Short mmCIF file of C-alpha atoms in Angstrom, two decimals:
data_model
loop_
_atom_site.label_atom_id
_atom_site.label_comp_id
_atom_site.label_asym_id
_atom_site.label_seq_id
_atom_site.Cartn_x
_atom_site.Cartn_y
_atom_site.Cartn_z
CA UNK X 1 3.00 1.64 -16.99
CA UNK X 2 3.49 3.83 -20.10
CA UNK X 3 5.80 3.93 -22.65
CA UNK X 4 6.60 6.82 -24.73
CA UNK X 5 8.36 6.59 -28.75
CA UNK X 6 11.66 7.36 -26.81
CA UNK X 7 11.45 4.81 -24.32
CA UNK X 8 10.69 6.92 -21.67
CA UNK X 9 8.19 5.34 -19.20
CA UNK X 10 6.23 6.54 -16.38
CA UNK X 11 3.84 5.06 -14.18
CA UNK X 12 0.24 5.83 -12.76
CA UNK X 13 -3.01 4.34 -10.97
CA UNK X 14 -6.32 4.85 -11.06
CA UNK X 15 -8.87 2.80 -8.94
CA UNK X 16 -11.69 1.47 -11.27
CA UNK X 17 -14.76 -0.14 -9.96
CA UNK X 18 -16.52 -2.50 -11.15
CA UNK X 19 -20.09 -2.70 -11.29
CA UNK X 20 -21.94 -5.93 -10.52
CA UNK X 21 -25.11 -4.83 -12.13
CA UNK X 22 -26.33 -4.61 -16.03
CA UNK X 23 -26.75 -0.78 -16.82
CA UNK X 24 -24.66 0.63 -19.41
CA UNK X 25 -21.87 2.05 -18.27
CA UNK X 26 -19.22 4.45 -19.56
CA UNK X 27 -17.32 7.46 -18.58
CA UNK X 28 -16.47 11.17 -19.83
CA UNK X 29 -12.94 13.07 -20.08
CA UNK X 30 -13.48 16.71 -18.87
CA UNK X 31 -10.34 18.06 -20.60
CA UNK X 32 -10.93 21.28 -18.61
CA UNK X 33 -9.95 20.11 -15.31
CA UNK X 34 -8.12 16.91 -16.52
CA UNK X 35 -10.68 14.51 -15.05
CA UNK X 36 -12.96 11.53 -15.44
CA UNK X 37 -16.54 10.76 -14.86
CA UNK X 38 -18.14 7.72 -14.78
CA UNK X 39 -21.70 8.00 -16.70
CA UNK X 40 -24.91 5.36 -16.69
CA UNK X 41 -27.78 4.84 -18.96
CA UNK X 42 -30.91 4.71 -16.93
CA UNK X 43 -34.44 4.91 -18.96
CA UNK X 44 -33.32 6.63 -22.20
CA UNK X 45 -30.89 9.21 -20.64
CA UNK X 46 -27.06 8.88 -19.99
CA UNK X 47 -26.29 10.78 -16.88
CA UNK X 48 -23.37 10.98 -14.65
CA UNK X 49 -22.53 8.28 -11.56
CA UNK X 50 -19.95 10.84 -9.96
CA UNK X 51 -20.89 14.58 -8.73
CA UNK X 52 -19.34 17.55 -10.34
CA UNK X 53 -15.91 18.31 -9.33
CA UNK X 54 -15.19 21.40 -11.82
CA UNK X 55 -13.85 24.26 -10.47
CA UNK X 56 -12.95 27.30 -13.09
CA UNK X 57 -10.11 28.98 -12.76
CA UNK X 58 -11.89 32.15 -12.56
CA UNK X 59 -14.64 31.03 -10.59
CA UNK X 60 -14.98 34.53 -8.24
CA UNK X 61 -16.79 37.88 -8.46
CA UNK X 62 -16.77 40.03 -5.33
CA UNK X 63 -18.36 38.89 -2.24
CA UNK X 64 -19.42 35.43 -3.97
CA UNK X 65 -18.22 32.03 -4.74
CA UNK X 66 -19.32 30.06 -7.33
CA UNK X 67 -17.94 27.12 -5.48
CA UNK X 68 -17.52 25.72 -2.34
CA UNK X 69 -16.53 22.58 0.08
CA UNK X 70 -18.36 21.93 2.81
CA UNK X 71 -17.13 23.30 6.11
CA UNK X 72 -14.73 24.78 4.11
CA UNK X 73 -12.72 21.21 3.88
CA UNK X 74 -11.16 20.30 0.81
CA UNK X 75 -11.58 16.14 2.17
CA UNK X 76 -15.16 16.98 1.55
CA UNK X 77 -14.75 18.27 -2.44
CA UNK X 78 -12.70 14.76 -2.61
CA UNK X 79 -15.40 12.98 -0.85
CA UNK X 80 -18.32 13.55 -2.50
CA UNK X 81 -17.44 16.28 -5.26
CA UNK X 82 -18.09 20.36 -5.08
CA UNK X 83 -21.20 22.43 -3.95
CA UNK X 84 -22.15 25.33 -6.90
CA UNK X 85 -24.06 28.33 -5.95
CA UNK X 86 -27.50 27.99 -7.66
CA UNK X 87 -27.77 31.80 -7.90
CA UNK X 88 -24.75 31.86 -9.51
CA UNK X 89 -24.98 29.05 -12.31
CA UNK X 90 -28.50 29.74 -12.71
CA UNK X 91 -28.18 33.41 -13.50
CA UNK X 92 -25.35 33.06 -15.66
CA UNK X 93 -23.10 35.19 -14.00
CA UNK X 94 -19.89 35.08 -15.78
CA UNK X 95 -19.81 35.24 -19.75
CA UNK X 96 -16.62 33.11 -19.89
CA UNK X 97 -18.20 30.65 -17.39
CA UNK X 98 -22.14 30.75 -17.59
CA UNK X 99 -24.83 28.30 -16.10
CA UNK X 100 -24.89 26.37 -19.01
CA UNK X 101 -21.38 25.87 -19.39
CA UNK X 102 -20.57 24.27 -16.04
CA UNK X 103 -20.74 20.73 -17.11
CA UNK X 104 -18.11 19.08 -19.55
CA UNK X 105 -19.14 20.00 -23.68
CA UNK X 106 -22.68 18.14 -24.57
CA UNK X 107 -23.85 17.81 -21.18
CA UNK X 108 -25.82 19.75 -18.45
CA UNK X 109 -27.75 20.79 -15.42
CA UNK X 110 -30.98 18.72 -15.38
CA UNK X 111 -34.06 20.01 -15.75
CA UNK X 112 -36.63 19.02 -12.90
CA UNK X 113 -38.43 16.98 -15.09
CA UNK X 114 -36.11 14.99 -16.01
CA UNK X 115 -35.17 14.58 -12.33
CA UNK X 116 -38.36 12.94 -11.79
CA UNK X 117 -38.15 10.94 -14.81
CA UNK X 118 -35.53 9.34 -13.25
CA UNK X 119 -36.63 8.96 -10.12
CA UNK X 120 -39.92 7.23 -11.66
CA UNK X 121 -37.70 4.72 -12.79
CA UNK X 122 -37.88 3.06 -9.56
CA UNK X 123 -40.93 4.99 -7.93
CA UNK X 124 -40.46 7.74 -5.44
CA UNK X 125 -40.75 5.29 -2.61
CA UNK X 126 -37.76 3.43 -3.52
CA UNK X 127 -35.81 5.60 -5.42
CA UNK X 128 -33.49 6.31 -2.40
CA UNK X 129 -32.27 2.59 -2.28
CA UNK X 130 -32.20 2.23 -6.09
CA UNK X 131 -30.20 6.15 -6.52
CA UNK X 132 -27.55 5.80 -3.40
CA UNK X 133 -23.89 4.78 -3.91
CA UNK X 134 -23.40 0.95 -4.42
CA UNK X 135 -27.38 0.91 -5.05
CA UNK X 136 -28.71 -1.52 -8.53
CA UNK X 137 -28.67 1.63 -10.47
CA UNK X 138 -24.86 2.51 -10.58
CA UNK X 139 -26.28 6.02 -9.91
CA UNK X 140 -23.88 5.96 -7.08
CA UNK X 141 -25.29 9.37 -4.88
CA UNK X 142 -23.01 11.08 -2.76
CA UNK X 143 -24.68 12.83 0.62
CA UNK X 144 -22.60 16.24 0.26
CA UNK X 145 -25.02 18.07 1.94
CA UNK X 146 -26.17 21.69 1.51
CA UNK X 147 -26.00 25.29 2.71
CA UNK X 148 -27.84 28.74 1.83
CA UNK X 149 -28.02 32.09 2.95
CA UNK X 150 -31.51 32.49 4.72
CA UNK X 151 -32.75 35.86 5.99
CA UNK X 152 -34.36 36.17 9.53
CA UNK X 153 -35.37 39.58 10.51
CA UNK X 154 -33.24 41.39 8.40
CA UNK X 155 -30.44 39.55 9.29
CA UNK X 156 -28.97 36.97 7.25
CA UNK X 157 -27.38 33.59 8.29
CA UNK X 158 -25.14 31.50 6.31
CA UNK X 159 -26.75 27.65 7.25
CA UNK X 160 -25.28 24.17 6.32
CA UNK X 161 -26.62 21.01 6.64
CA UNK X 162 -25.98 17.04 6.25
CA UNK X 163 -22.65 16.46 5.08
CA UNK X 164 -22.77 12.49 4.52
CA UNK X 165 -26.62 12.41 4.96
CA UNK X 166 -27.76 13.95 2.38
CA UNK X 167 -27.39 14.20 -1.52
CA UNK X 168 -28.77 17.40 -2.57
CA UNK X 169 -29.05 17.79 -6.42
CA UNK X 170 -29.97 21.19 -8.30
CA UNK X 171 -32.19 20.94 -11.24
CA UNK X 172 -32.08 24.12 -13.70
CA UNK X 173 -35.96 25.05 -12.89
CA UNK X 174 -36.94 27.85 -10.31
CA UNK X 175 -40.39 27.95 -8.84
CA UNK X 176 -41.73 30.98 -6.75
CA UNK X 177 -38.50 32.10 -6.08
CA UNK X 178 -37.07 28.50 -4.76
CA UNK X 179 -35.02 26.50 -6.43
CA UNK X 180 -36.61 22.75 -7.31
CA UNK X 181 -33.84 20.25 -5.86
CA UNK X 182 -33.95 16.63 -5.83
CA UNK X 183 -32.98 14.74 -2.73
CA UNK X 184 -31.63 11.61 -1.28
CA UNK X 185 -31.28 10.70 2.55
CA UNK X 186 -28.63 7.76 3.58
CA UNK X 187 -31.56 6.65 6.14
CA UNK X 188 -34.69 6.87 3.48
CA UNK X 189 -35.64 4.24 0.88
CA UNK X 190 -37.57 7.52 -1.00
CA UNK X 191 -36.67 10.54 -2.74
CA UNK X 192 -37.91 13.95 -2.42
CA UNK X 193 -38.29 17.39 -4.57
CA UNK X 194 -37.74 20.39 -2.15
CA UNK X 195 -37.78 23.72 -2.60
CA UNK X 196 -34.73 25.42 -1.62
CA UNK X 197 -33.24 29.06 -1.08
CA UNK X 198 -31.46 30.08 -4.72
CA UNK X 199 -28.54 31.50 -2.86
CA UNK X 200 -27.01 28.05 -1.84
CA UNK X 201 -24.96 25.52 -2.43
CA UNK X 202 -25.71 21.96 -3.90
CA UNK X 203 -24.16 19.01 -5.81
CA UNK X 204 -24.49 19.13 -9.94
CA UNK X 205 -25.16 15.81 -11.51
CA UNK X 206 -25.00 16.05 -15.24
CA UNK X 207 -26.93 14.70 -17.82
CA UNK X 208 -26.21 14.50 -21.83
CA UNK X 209 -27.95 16.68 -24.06
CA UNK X 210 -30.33 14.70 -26.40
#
């Protein structure tokens, strides 16, 4: 409960959880969509234990989405935060909302290396145990899955994939035309780096600038 200087009081609740392990822990207020995100210190590097939930408020052009929920269900952007078009963020798209700009002030997409710094941390045979929600690392990853447009014979299909079995992460680093993501199966102790179509969707995980 809250109490203003008038005496006027109002009420609210937030669930908090409480880690049972020893990383550093904090969180972040994104005053741009009025919300908070839980952040860890793992190796040297503070990154975020929630995926990206952001949504600008012009966050259209034309034909394309910068966002998206899975299946189109909004239960999924709750679940396990939003899916951003890697063509989109990457190219910088929008001068009022460019790639860069998509995480809260003074942090950002990850590069790839710094992906696999972090999965080092616990070896990419483990990582998958160590990385998932509830896992030692208070990395907490959430399987939202994946889609892309792929192109079969001059026809192009819209695909999805693995809502609640897999968390698909986009790094800012583009390799022979595929973008390097960072994955992380429910069933798997390991992780993975996969190349994946630009046009798609994935989850953003933050990290702070040094």
């Amino acid at each position: 409960q809250v109490m203003d200087h008038s005496g006027g009081t109002d009420e609210y609740e937030q669930e908090i959880r409480v880690s049972g392990f020893n990383n550093p822990t904090g969180y972040i207020y994104d005053e741009r969509s009025v919300d908070y995100y839980g952040t860890v210190l793992l190796g040297d590097r503070w990154w975020m234990s929630e995926n990206l939930r952001y949504n600008p408020q012009n966050d259209t052009i034309p034909g394309k989405h910068l966002t998206w929920c899975y299946d189109d269900n909004a239960y999924a952007c709750f679940a396990t935060g939003k899916l951003y078009n890697s063509l989109r963020i990457l190219d910088s798209w929008n001068e009022e909302y460019p790639g860069n700009n998509i995480c809260p002030p003074g942090w950002r997409i990850p590069k790839a290396q710094e992906w696999i710094d972090l999965i080092k941390l616990s070896g990419f045979d483990r990582a998958g145990i160590d990385l998932r929600y509830n896992g030692k690392t208070d990395f907490n990853a959430l399987y939202g899955g994946y889609a892309g447009y792929h192109t079969y014979g001059g026809f192009t299909d819209f695909e999805m994939d693995s809502i609640y079995k897999t968390a698909v992460f986009m790094s800012s680093d583009i390799n022979s035309g595929k973008l390097r993501t960072f994955q992380i199966k429910r069933d798997s102790a390991s992780a993975e780096e996969r190349r994946m179509v630009i046009n798609g969707y994935y989850s953003i995980r933050c990290i702070k600038d040094e």
